[in-house]
Each structure stands twice: as structure tokens, then as C-alpha cells.
Amino acid sequence: MKLVVVGAGAAGTASAWAASSRADVIVLCDRDGDTALAGGALLTGGADDVPLSFSETAAVTEFFEKLNYWRLQPDRVVSDTGMLLACAGLTDWQLPASRFDALQEGATVGVVAWGTNESESRLLARALREQLAAQGLHFEAIAIAGAGRWADTPSADIAGYLDTAPGFAELEAGLKTQCEKLAAALFPPVLGVAENLGTFLEKSLSLPCGEWAGALRSTAGHRFASRRDALFQAVGVEMRGDRAESLARTADGWKIEFRGGGSLLADRIVLACGGLASGGIRLGSSAETLSGAPAASLSWKAPGDVVLDGTHVSSTGAASGLDLSHLGLDALQRIGLQADRAGGLRAPGLFGAGALLAGRPRTLLEAVVSGLAAGSAAITHV
Amino acid sequence: MDGGNSSVDVVVIGAGVNGSGVARDCALRGMRVALFERNDIAFGASGNSSGMIHGGPRYLTQDPEVTFRSCQDSGYIQKIAPHLLFRIPVLMPVERGGIAGKIELLGLDGFFEAYDRFQPLKRGKPHLRLTADELQAAEPGLLGVGAGGISFDEWGIDGNRLCVANVVDAVEHGATAQVHTSVTTIERDENGAVSGVKFRDELTHEEGRLDCRVVVNATGAWAPITAALSKLNPEVARVRPGKGTHVVLDRRVSNYAILTKAVDGRSIFLLPWQNVSILGTTDDDFYGDLDHVTANSDEVRYLFEAVARVFPGIRQARAIGTTAGVRPTLYEWGKHEDALSRDHEIVDHGPQGAPGMFSMLGGKLAGYRWFAEEMSDVVAERLSNQTACHTHSMPLPGGEEVIAPEEFAVANGISGLAAVRMIYRHGGRSRQLAERMASDPEQKRVLCDCEPVLEAEVRHVVRGELARTVEDVSRRTRLGLGACGGMRCAASCGAVVADELGQPPSWGRESARQFLVSAGRRRLPALNPAQARQEAMLSASALASLGSGETPRSGENAQ
Ligand SMILES: Cc1cc2nc3c(=O)[nH]c(=O)nc-3n(C[C@H](O)[C@H](O)[C@H](O)COP(=O)(O)OP(=O)(O)OC[C@H]3O[C@@H](n4cnc5c(N)ncnc54)[C@H](O)[C@@H]3O)c2cc1C
Ligand SMILES: Cc1cc2nc3c(=O)[nH]c(=O)nc-3n(C[C@H](O)[C@H](O)[C@H](O)COP(=O)(O)OP(=O)(O)OC[C@H]3O[C@@H](n4cnc5c(N)ncnc54)[C@H](O)[C@@H]3O)c2cc1C
């Protein structure tokens, strides 16, 4: 059986993996999606988020083991705004806030300015002091000689430099002169892309070392991509850099057309193409689907067939496309396609996962869980 | 709360351009002034105008005296705030071809010849009559049809900076000014004369009162509501509020401003303005909540369609936001919005039983100084103050020195672009920013990449320009108004504002969150679907990392 997964974010990756043992899987990936922007930690998105006791726990655990990127262990992570965010799990690079619990009252945590400006680290330290006032910890900005030259460099580039031996040696030497007074060191998301340099630092400095979660322009996306590519290679999933433009039902399956020409036939499809705010997809009626007309158009210019709180949103208005301005920002954040529990969309053989779905929290964990569900459903449901 | 004074001569209500101008003028004449602004400086029409200091060509035929005064005042504003003005050459294509088009062009040529006589007053260049080919060579994006066109010369300004400069100068000359502080009651004595005001800080909810002898109601479209605070009938300060919307594009897409017509025959423009372009404007009677005016997507579409007819490339342009303000137009019944007079009027409420109370109605950004002078003359007479007006010759803060950006950039180790933008906003006062950066080099950190804005400037506007929130900083510096909508800088700006004001970091995050929510509301109507999708994702994540609770829907109060 041939399965095509549209999108290689967290949801697409999970779907492809779940189906890989029983199908030939091709993943289409147009460009980086939200997974590449995310801070990395598996955030919990509020009361209606995926409970940790969900039925697919075994599958999730296995997927995380194989992906070798996230650890599923509830904790809190420091955000770049100085918040402690509750999360269902972290990457190896991040310093779980639970490790602060073991520190003694009055201990100093260094907030390292390497890739951030010292003023930024100072303000982050100020915010953490407020957050953890009860614990009596002291947070202090730590400037390392030579760090200033990174002022306007994206953190992923700095991480790439630290991946090299001279880069790491420079950081390590700079820190050694400072670390006597420290009980832990908190870093911007720069501790390597291929390797988790935090573990090396932790050994050589003998103190807890790890990152806070950066939001935009963070390295988390690069790290995810390299782990994803390794996983796909290991299980024989093919990835193509094409953009699907329309999906049409054929007599016994689906035809996917690409932007710029070319097409592909598939038995089943998982749509994992990210958040759909403001339209961009059109699912045909079942009559259309049977007649061979395109069942789904994936262009932003297509009239929308999206659902908000159970109501179809389809009026046009703004400069182009759907007008959601009267619904407010939160509507944009919630809007998406409706699917059944296994990710089934309205047309047979078509499944959806991740931020594309309506009425679900937009988190990495949700993307993984729904991706696994859609991938397994695609290879079992008829 | 009022700087220790419990009594002043004049209370000015509203820090739009008119209130700021009056506060400055009266303070320069030595009167004791207190200025109250319920939202922020330039929050209303003044900060959401088209930002043109035009010479009033539309009055040329009926009232050339108004054109003369407008041009003269434009000249004065250039003299007192040279850093804030930028030249906007305008193209007016004649879309009709054939004989009819030629006749129209000749008619316009004659008209602008008359306007040319006033241009030297404001250092404007004479107009040119252009053939269709010349027009297209000047502006290749224009659709090459019609008889040709006219080019003429106007000036642009940042209305926010103009108001801030007036307020800062008023304060430096002894006035007190409080932003986010509403006047809640205008008190009158047993004879009906104005005797004081009560006020409330909208952020801390602290209340206070102040004795005064004169109250100037400079609250623009709010004027009738303000008049009612003194128990006068709101009708005594009636205006005809007209909402105007602009769409903001991410960059300058044309060399010239382009004037054209919308589907209903109204005049519409595309304006290169600072580092963006703006499309404007609509004019519709407005009866909604003046504290929450936002554009809607119908207005956006109307403006895009109008400009696209002569400048089709606009359809590919990237819209990044909208502005909306309400004109305090003089009241007239039965006239079309565009036909209403843009004149101004001072109402003395003495004859209505409230001596000492005055309302400033109508007016334009371009005529603010002159309107303020007239108002201050009236106030001075009532208070027997003999000092003459100096506002046409005394430089506004920043206007005293012209700084060369290249040298400034090198001397301070900041990027050329950052220097240009900083000097545009602060003129000679950029020296104060340089001192800050010299004593703490970390403050050279770029907080907002799009504009760009440095940490030093954020701290400066909090310390020296009365900014109290992230949104206030944005109004003064244009932080967060670029393509990213503040998603990348709001949080760090909030941390700096909190630090500067001695507030806890959580307060700074809340201030950043409120800014993102209201900025989002301004951006949403203008975004295309792909942008909207990105916006939704980014803002969800930005708000989450600020510890956001609910995101209010449009129309709900974010404060
Ligand atoms: C700045 C930011 C920070 C965030 N931080 C966190 C965090 O720290 N923790 C957390 O839990 N959540 C976070 N989120 C939310 C989380 O990232 C998303 O909910 C999640 O990544 C969605 O995954 P996805 O696979 O559904 O979509 P995406 O990751 O967006 O993947 C969709 C993919 O499909 C591709 N695609 C789309 N259309 C087509 C097409 N027609 N043809 C081919 N390919 C196509 C896209 O190019 C993209 O690669 C964050 C979101 C943002 C924006
Ligand atoms: C879309 C648009 C485009 C325009 N374009 C131009 C142009 O290009 N050139 C030009 O010359 N003119 C232009 N104008 C006109 C010009 O902007 C206005 O005439 C001028 O700004 C009015 O200034 P103001 O101070 O009277 O009112 P506003 O700027 O509206 O100020 C009134 C202030 O009073 C405050 N306030 C209200 N109630 C209270 C209270 N109880 N206590 C304390 N404060 C209170 C409000 O918060 C507000 O800040 C334009 C106007 C609009 C709307």
C-alpha cells in the first residue's frame, strides 16, 4: 500500500513513522512549518490538551524512543520571557526547572549571555528572580569574554559554531573562569545542533547546564529536522520537497498534483500540512469526490471549507480569502478542519493530523498524538 | 500626581495635536498648565491621520486666505521641527484620455499654477505638467493610460512625534502632563465659572483633583462627551465624527504619492510615508466607541481596489496593518462627509453659563500651531497674560540642531539605518541617546529589527517622554509596527519598560501581551490568508510565552 503524507512537521513525521512498517510512505514537505519555529518543549496547551494517560501511550513512547529527540517527562521549562512553562516533556538540551529544586537557598544560577546581549540576560535573570522568589534562588547574568560578537546572530548559527571543537573550547574556557560562584548555568538555545553540548559542559564544570526554550529563530527546528531525517532513513520513508496543490479521487485511490506540474498516485493520504487559519483548503462534497472532481484543493486561493466551533466559516472579505477579522485573533488560532477521532476527514482514505485539525490545542504533543492516530488509521481503516 | 501643584491656571484636556499645541503655547507664555490625556499622547485622530502637512490646495478657489495660512504654518512647522518633516512629491494622473483628458489636464495645470504662488512659504517646489510618458517614467508602476498628469509638492510628518514634542516642551516649560489619566468632572463654582477638575489615572485607578481658572476641551471627536463633564449640554461642542482608515504596506512601493479616485469618486492616495506606504483614506460618519476604533476588511478592500486601478502592482504588495482615527469635523447636517469643512472653531462656553470653559473643534494636523495660537490668545486674554506667542519661532525639542546620521552612526557604533531612524524621531535630542549609549553600551541592543529601535531609545521615551506601556513606546518609536507586528520585540520591550519603571517583570509581560492583542486587532483586517495563518501561529506562541490568558475578540476592551 502506498501512503502519501503531506507535511513533515511533528504530525507528518509521526504519521509516516506509524505507517512505515505496513506501507510505502512518501512524505511531501514544502518548507519549514511551525515545528521548525517551536521552542522545542512539549507544551501542554491547557485543560483540554492531550492527557498523559491517553490510550496510545505505548505508541507515543516508542515513537519518542525511535525519534530520539523528546523525553516524555512532565516538568517546567524556562521561556525566553522568563516564564516557567508547564510541559509534558523536553528535549535533551533543555534544563528542566525541576533541577532548580535540588539547589540550596541562596544559590546562584548563571544566565549566560552567549548569543544574547548581556542586557537581555540581565532582564531574563530579573524575571526569573520574580518567578522563583519563593525558592530563594539568585539569578545573575553571566557575560563571557568574546560573547559580544554574537549580538545579532541567529541562535542556530551560534549553535553550529559551538558544534565545532574550537567553538566549544572557547565557550568552555570562558565559563570556567566564572563557574565557581555558580550552582547551575542556564543558556540560550545555542548548545549545538548535532550534539547536546550541555552534557559535556555539565561534566567538565560539575554543575547542571542546559538551555531555556527559545521561541522564534530557535535551533529547536534544526535539531528536530536532523533527528527526523535520521528516523526516516532508518525506517525507509522517502521525503520529497514538493508542494501538493490538489488532491483528486481516482477509481481506487488518490492523485496528488504538485505545484509546478507532476503528480503522484496513492492509496491513502494523511494531510499534516499545519495550521489552516484563514482557509486555503477545500474539501469536496461526497458527490464531487465520487465524480472524480478534485476533492481537496490545497491552495490558499481556494475558497475555504473550514470550521470554527462547529460552524462553517466561508465568507470572503479581506484583501484576499476568508475574512476572520470580525472574529478576532483567537478565532484565527482555533480554526481548522474537522476530523473524527482517528483523524478521518470527510472523504474516504483521507486523514488529517496536527495543527490542521479544528478544535484541538496547537502543541507539539497534540501533533504527535494525532499524527500517530492518523498514520495507524490510514493503514488499517478501509 | 500633579507634580505637587493643587492649582494651575489652565487645564488642557486631550493630548492630541491641538491639546499638546495649546499646552505648549500657554506654558511658553508663562501660564501654569496641566495637561491630561485619557489614553496616550496622539492616541486619537492625531496619531492616526495621513500625516500630511499640506498647504490646503482644496481651499484655493473658495478661500485663498486659508491656503495662505496653511502654507505659512507648514513653513513654521518646518522651521521649528525640521527633523520631523519629509518631502512627499505627489502625482495626480488624469485618467481620461482624448480631448476631455487634455482639457482636464490644462485646467489642473492652471489651478496648480495658482498654488505655486504659495509654495515658497513652505519650501515647496513648483508643480509640473507631465505627459503620459513622463508620468510613467516617473512612476513605472502606474498604468500608462490617460492624458498625463500633474506633480506637486507636499510634506509628511509623524503625528505621534509632533504631539510628543509639543508635550515634552510644555513640560520643560513648567507644565505638568499626565497620560492615561481621564478628566472625569469639570467643576464649576456657584456662578457657573470653571473652578477645577477631577481626574482618574486609568492604569492605577488613583483619583485626584486640581483647581484651575480655565479649561480647554481639546478632545477632538470626544468634545461633546467632554463638554458634558461640566454639566453643559453636549450639543454645545457638537462635531460630526468621521472615521478614517488607512492600510499600511511593509515598504515604500512607489517613488511618489499617487492621487486617484475610488469607486464612489472619492479621492484616494497611495503615500510613501517614513519606511512604509499607506493607502488612504475612508471618511464615514462614526457613532461607535471612540476609545476602540478599528478598521474593517471592507475598508481595506475598498482602498486596495481604488489604488489597484491605476497602480496594479499594489495587489502584490504586502499589507501589514491598518490605522483608524476619527476626525473631529465641524458639525453640519445634510452634507456628504467629504464636503464638510476642515476649518476649526473655538467655542467660548461663557455665554452658555460656563465662563472659563472653551472647546476647540475641528481643525487639521497641519493647522495645529495656528489653532493653538488662537486658543492661547483667548486664554491669555482671560487670564490677563500679556506675553506674545513664540511657537512659530521657538524650536520644538529636537529641532534645535540638525545631526548628520553617518557621523552619528560611526561615533556611536550603531548601524546607519538605526541612526537615520533615531535622528528622524529625536532630531538634536539624539545626543541624549548617545550619552545613554556611551554610559551603558549594552543599550545599543536592537530591540525591534524592523524599524529599528534600540534599547536606549525605549528607556529614553519611558524616562523623558511619558511612555507608560509597551503600546506607548510603540507610538513614540514605531517599535513593533513593522512586518512582524511586534511578535519578536514586544516581550523584550515589556521587560525593559518594566525595568525602567521599577515594575515587576510580570507587569512587563502583561503590557507586552496587551500590545500584541491590540496590534493583532489592527493587523488582522489587512492580512492575506497565508499571512493570517502565520500570524495565528506566531501570536499564539508569543502570547503563550507571555503567560497569556484569553485573547479578547475584536471590540472587547484589552485594557
Ligand atoms: C513560534 C512557535 C513556537 C511554538 N512553540 C511550541 C512549543 O514550544 N511547544 C509546543 O508544544 N508547541 C509549540 N508551538 C506549536 C507547535 O509548533 C505546532 O502546533 C506544531 O508544530 C504543529 O505541527 P504540524 O506538524 O501539525 O504542522 P507544521 O510543523 O506546520 O508542519 C506542516 C508542514 O506541512 C508543509 N506543507 C503545508 N502545505 C503543504 C503542501 N501543500 N504540500 C507539501 N507540504 C506542505 C509545511 O511546509 C510544513 O512543513 C509553537 C508554534 C509556533 C509558531
Ligand atoms: C484618517 C484621518 C486622516 C487625516 N489626515 C490628515 C492630514 O493628512 N493632514 C492634516 O492636517 N490633518 C489630517 N487629519 C485631521 C487631523 O488629524 C485632526 O484634525 C487632528 O489630529 C485633531 O486633533 P485633536 O487634538 O483635536 O484631536 P485628537 O487627536 O483626537 O485628540 C483628542 C484626545 O483627547 C483625549 N481625550 C478624550 N477624552 C478625554 C478626557 N475625558 N480626558 C483626557 N483626555 C481625553 C483622547 O484620548 C485623544 O487623545 C486626519 C484625520 C483622520 C482621522
Coordinates of N, CA and C in Angstrom, one line a residue, chain A residues 161-283:
Chain A
Y161 N 28.3 26.9 15.3 CA 29.7 27.2 15.6 C 30.2 26.4 16.8
L162 N 29.3 26.3 17.8 CA 29.7 25.6 19.1 C 29.8 24.1 18.8
D163 N 29.1 23.6 17.8 CA 29.3 22.2 17.4 C 30.7 21.9 17.0
T164 N 31.5 22.9 16.6 CA 32.8 22.7 16.2 C 33.7 22.7 17.4
A165 N 34.8 22.0 17.4 CA 35.7 21.9 18.5 C 36.2 23.2 19.0
P166 N 36.7 24.1 18.2 CA 37.2 25.4 18.7 C 36.1 26.2 19.3
G167 N 34.9 26.1 18.8 CA 33.8 26.8 19.3 C 33.5 26.4 20.7
F168 N 33.4 25.1 20.9 CA 33.1 24.5 22.2 C 34.2 24.9 23.2
A169 N 35.4 24.8 22.8 CA 36.5 25.1 23.7 C 36.5 26.5 24.1
E170 N 36.1 27.4 23.3 CA 36.0 28.8 23.6 C 35.0 29.1 24.7
L171 N 33.8 28.4 24.5 CA 32.7 28.6 25.5 C 33.1 28.0 26.8
E172 N 33.7 26.8 26.8 CA 34.1 26.1 28.0 C 35.1 26.9 28.8
A173 N 36.1 27.4 28.1 CA 37.1 28.2 28.7 C 36.6 29.5 29.3
G174 N 35.7 30.1 28.6 CA 35.1 31.4 29.1 C 34.3 31.1 30.3
L175 N 33.6 30.0 30.4 CA 32.7 29.7 31.5 C 33.5 29.3 32.7
K176 N 34.6 28.6 32.5 CA 35.4 28.1 33.7 C 35.8 29.2 34.6
T177 N 36.1 30.3 34.1 CA 36.5 31.4 34.9 C 35.4 32.0 35.8
Q178 N 34.2 31.6 35.4 CA 33.0 32.2 36.1 C 32.3 31.2 37.0
C179 N 32.6 29.9 36.8 CA 31.6 29.0 37.3 C 31.7 28.7 38.8
E180 N 32.8 29.2 39.4 CA 33.0 28.8 40.8 C 31.8 29.3 41.7
K181 N 31.3 30.5 41.3 CA 30.2 31.0 42.1 C 28.9 30.5 41.7
L182 N 28.8 29.7 40.7 CA 27.5 29.2 40.2 C 27.1 27.9 40.7
A183 N 25.8 27.7 40.9 CA 25.3 26.4 41.2 C 24.6 25.7 40.0
A184 N 24.3 26.5 39.0 CA 23.8 26.0 37.7 C 23.9 27.0 36.7
A185 N 23.9 26.6 35.4 CA 24.1 27.6 34.4 C 23.0 27.4 33.3
L186 N 22.3 28.5 33.0 CA 21.2 28.4 32.0 C 21.6 29.1 30.8
F187 N 21.4 28.5 29.6 CA 22.0 29.0 28.3 C 20.8 29.3 27.4
P188 N 21.1 30.3 26.5 CA 20.2 30.4 25.3 C 20.3 29.1 24.5
P189 N 19.3 29.0 23.6 CA 19.3 27.7 22.8 C 20.5 27.7 21.7
V190 N 21.7 27.5 22.2 CA 22.8 27.5 21.3 C 23.8 26.3 21.5
L191 N 23.4 25.4 22.4 CA 24.3 24.3 22.8 C 24.4 23.2 21.7
G192 N 24.7 23.6 20.5 CA 24.9 22.6 19.5 C 23.6 22.2 18.7
V193 N 23.8 21.7 17.5 CA 22.7 21.2 16.7 C 22.8 19.7 16.7
A194 N 23.9 19.2 16.3 CA 24.1 17.7 16.2 C 24.3 17.1 17.5
E195 N 25.0 17.7 18.4 CA 25.3 17.2 19.7 C 24.7 18.0 20.8
N196 N 24.4 17.4 21.9 CA 23.9 18.1 23.1 C 25.1 18.5 23.9
L197 N 25.6 19.7 23.7 CA 26.8 20.1 24.4 C 26.6 20.3 25.9
G198 N 25.4 20.5 26.3 CA 25.1 20.7 27.7 C 25.6 19.5 28.6
T199 N 25.5 18.3 28.0 CA 26.0 17.2 28.8 C 27.5 17.2 29.0
F200 N 28.2 17.7 28.0 CA 29.7 17.8 28.1 C 30.1 18.9 29.1
L201 N 29.4 20.0 29.0 CA 29.6 21.1 30.0 C 29.4 20.7 31.4
E202 N 28.2 20.0 31.5 CA 27.8 19.6 32.8 C 28.9 18.7 33.5
K203 N 29.5 17.9 32.7 CA 30.6 17.0 33.2 C 31.9 17.9 33.6
S204 N 32.2 18.7 32.6 CA 33.5 19.4 32.8 C 33.4 20.5 33.9
L205 N 32.2 21.1 34.1 CA 32.1 22.1 35.1 C 31.5 21.7 36.4
S206 N 30.9 20.4 36.3 CA 30.3 19.8 37.5 C 29.1 20.7 38.0
L207 N 28.3 21.2 37.2 CA 27.1 21.8 37.6 C 26.0 21.6 36.5
P208 N 24.7 21.7 36.9 CA 23.7 21.5 36.0 C 23.7 22.6 34.9
C209 N 23.7 22.1 33.6 CA 23.8 23.0 32.5 C 22.7 22.7 31.5
G210 N 22.1 23.7 31.0 CA 21.1 23.4 29.9 C 20.5 24.7 29.4
E211 N 19.6 24.6 28.5 CA 19.0 25.7 27.8 C 17.7 26.2 28.3
W212 N 17.3 27.4 28.1 CA 15.9 27.8 28.1 C 15.3 27.6 26.8
A213 N 14.0 27.7 26.7 CA 13.3 27.4 25.4 C 13.2 28.7 24.7
G214 N 13.9 28.8 23.5 CA 13.8 30.0 22.7 C 12.6 29.8 21.8
A215 N 12.0 30.9 21.4 CA 10.8 30.8 20.6 C 11.2 31.0 19.1
L216 N 11.1 32.2 18.6 CA 11.4 32.4 17.2 C 12.9 32.2 16.9
R217 N 13.2 31.9 15.7 CA 14.6 31.8 15.3 C 15.4 30.8 16.2
S218 N 14.8 29.8 16.6 CA 15.5 29.0 17.6 C 16.1 27.8 16.9
T219 N 17.0 27.1 17.6 CA 17.7 26.0 17.0 C 16.9 24.7 17.1
A220 N 15.8 24.8 17.8 CA 15.0 23.5 18.1 C 14.6 22.9 16.7
G221 N 14.2 23.8 15.8 CA 13.7 23.3 14.5 C 14.8 22.5 13.7
H222 N 16.0 23.0 13.8 CA 17.1 22.3 13.1 C 17.4 21.0 13.7
R223 N 17.3 21.0 15.0 CA 17.6 19.7 15.7 C 16.5 18.7 15.4
F224 N 15.3 19.2 15.4 CA 14.2 18.3 15.1 C 14.4 17.7 13.7
A225 N 14.7 18.6 12.7 CA 14.8 18.1 11.3 C 15.9 17.1 11.2
S226 N 17.0 17.2 11.9 CA 18.1 16.2 11.7 C 17.7 14.9 12.4
R227 N 17.0 14.9 13.5 CA 16.5 13.7 14.1 C 15.4 13.0 13.2
R228 N 14.6 13.8 12.6 CA 13.5 13.3 11.7 C 14.1 12.6 10.5
D229 N 15.1 13.3 9.9 CA 15.7 12.7 8.7 C 16.4 11.4 9.0
A230 N 17.0 11.3 10.2 CA 17.7 10.1 10.5 C 16.6 9.0 10.7
L231 N 15.5 9.3 11.3 CA 14.4 8.3 11.6 C 13.9 7.8 10.2
F232 N 13.6 8.8 9.3 CA 13.1 8.4 8.0 C 14.0 7.4 7.3
Q233 N 15.3 7.8 7.4 CA 16.3 6.9 6.7 C 16.2 5.5 7.3
A234 N 16.2 5.5 8.6 CA 16.2 4.2 9.3 C 15.0 3.3 8.9
V235 N 13.8 3.9 8.8 CA 12.7 3.1 8.5 C 12.2 3.1 7.0
G236 N 13.0 3.7 6.2 CA 12.8 3.7 4.8 C 11.6 4.6 4.3
V237 N 11.4 5.7 4.9 CA 10.4 6.7 4.4 C 11.1 7.6 3.5
E238 N 10.5 7.9 2.3 CA 11.0 8.8 1.3 C 10.5 10.2 1.5
M239 N 11.3 11.2 1.5 CA 10.8 12.6 1.6 C 11.1 13.4 0.4
R240 N 10.1 14.1 -0.1 CA 10.3 14.9 -1.3 C 9.9 16.4 -1.0
G241 N 10.7 17.3 -1.6 CA 10.5 18.7 -1.4 C 9.4 19.3 -2.3
D242 N 8.3 18.6 -2.5 CA 7.3 19.2 -3.4 C 6.1 19.8 -2.6
R243 N 5.4 20.7 -3.2 CA 4.2 21.2 -2.6 C 2.9 20.6 -3.3
A244 N 2.1 19.9 -2.5 CA 0.9 19.4 -3.1 C -0.1 20.6 -3.4
E245 N -0.7 20.5 -4.5 CA -1.6 21.6 -4.9 C -3.1 21.2 -4.9
S246 N -3.3 19.9 -5.3 CA -4.7 19.4 -5.2 C -4.7 17.9 -5.1
L247 N -5.8 17.4 -4.5 CA -5.9 16.0 -4.3 C -7.2 15.6 -5.0
A248 N -7.1 14.6 -5.9 CA -8.4 14.1 -6.6 C -8.5 12.6 -6.3
R249 N -9.8 12.2 -6.2 CA -10.1 10.8 -6.0 C -10.0 10.1 -7.4
T250 N -9.4 9.0 -7.4 CA -9.4 8.2 -8.6 C -10.3 6.9 -8.3
A251 N -10.4 6.0 -9.3 CA -11.2 4.8 -9.1 C -10.8 4.1 -7.9
D252 N -9.5 3.9 -7.6 CA -9.1 3.1 -6.5 C -8.1 3.8 -5.5
G253 N -8.1 5.1 -5.6 CA -7.2 5.8 -4.6 C -7.2 7.3 -4.9
W254 N -6.0 7.9 -4.8 CA -5.9 9.4 -4.9 C -4.8 9.8 -5.8
K255 N -5.0 10.9 -6.4 CA -4.0 11.5 -7.3 C -3.6 12.9 -6.7
I256 N -2.3 13.1 -6.4 CA -1.9 14.3 -5.8 C -1.1 15.1 -6.9
E257 N -1.6 16.3 -7.1 CA -0.9 17.1 -8.1 C 0.0 18.2 -7.4
F258 N 1.2 18.4 -8.0 CA 2.1 19.3 -7.4 C 2.1 20.7 -8.1
R259 N 2.5 21.6 -7.3 CA 2.6 23.0 -7.9 C 3.8 22.9 -8.9
G260 N 3.7 23.4 -10.0 CA 4.8 23.4 -11.0 C 4.8 22.1 -11.8
G261 N 3.6 21.4 -11.7 CA 3.5 20.2 -12.5 C 3.9 18.9 -11.8
G262 N 3.6 17.8 -12.4 CA 3.9 16.5 -11.8 C 2.8 16.0 -10.9
S263 N 2.7 14.7 -10.8 CA 1.7 14.1 -9.9 C 2.1 12.8 -9.3
L264 N 1.3 12.3 -8.4 CA 1.7 11.1 -7.7 C 0.4 10.3 -7.4
L265 N 0.4 9.0 -7.5 CA -0.8 8.2 -7.1 C -0.6 7.6 -5.7
A266 N -1.7 7.5 -4.9 CA -1.5 7.0 -3.6 C -2.8 6.2 -3.2
D267 N -2.7 5.3 -2.3 CA -3.9 4.6 -1.8 C -4.6 5.4 -0.7
R268 N -3.7 6.0 0.1 CA -4.3 6.8 1.2 C -3.4 8.0 1.4
I269 N -4.0 9.0 2.0 CA -3.3 10.3 2.2 C -3.5 10.7 3.7
V270 N -2.4 11.2 4.3 CA -2.6 11.9 5.6 C -2.2 13.4 5.3
L271 N -3.1 14.2 5.6 CA -2.8 15.7 5.5 C -2.3 16.1 6.8
A272 N -1.0 16.6 6.8 CA -0.4 17.1 8.1 C 0.3 18.4 7.7
C273 N -0.5 19.2 7.0 CA 0.2 20.4 6.5 C 0.0 21.7 7.3
G274 N -0.2 21.5 8.6 CA -0.1 22.6 9.5 C -1.4 23.4 9.7
G275 N -1.3 24.5 10.4 CA -2.5 25.3 10.8 C -3.1 25.9 9.6
L276 N -4.4 25.9 9.6 CA -5.2 26.3 8.4 C -5.9 27.6 8.5
A277 N -5.5 28.4 9.5 CA -6.2 29.6 9.8 C -6.4 30.3 8.5
S278 N -7.6 30.8 8.3 CA -8.0 31.6 7.2 C -8.1 30.9 5.9
G279 N -8.5 29.7 5.9 CA -8.8 28.9 4.7 C -7.7 28.3 4.0
G280 N -7.9 28.1 2.7 CA -6.8 27.5 2.0 C -7.0 26.1 1.6
I281 N -8.0 25.4 2.2 CA -8.2 24.1 1.7 C -9.7 23.9 1.4
R282 N -10.0 23.2 0.4 CA -11.4 23.0 0.1 C -11.6 21.5 -0.1
L283 N -12.5 20.9 0.8 CA -12.8 19.5 0.7 C -14.1 19.5 -0.1

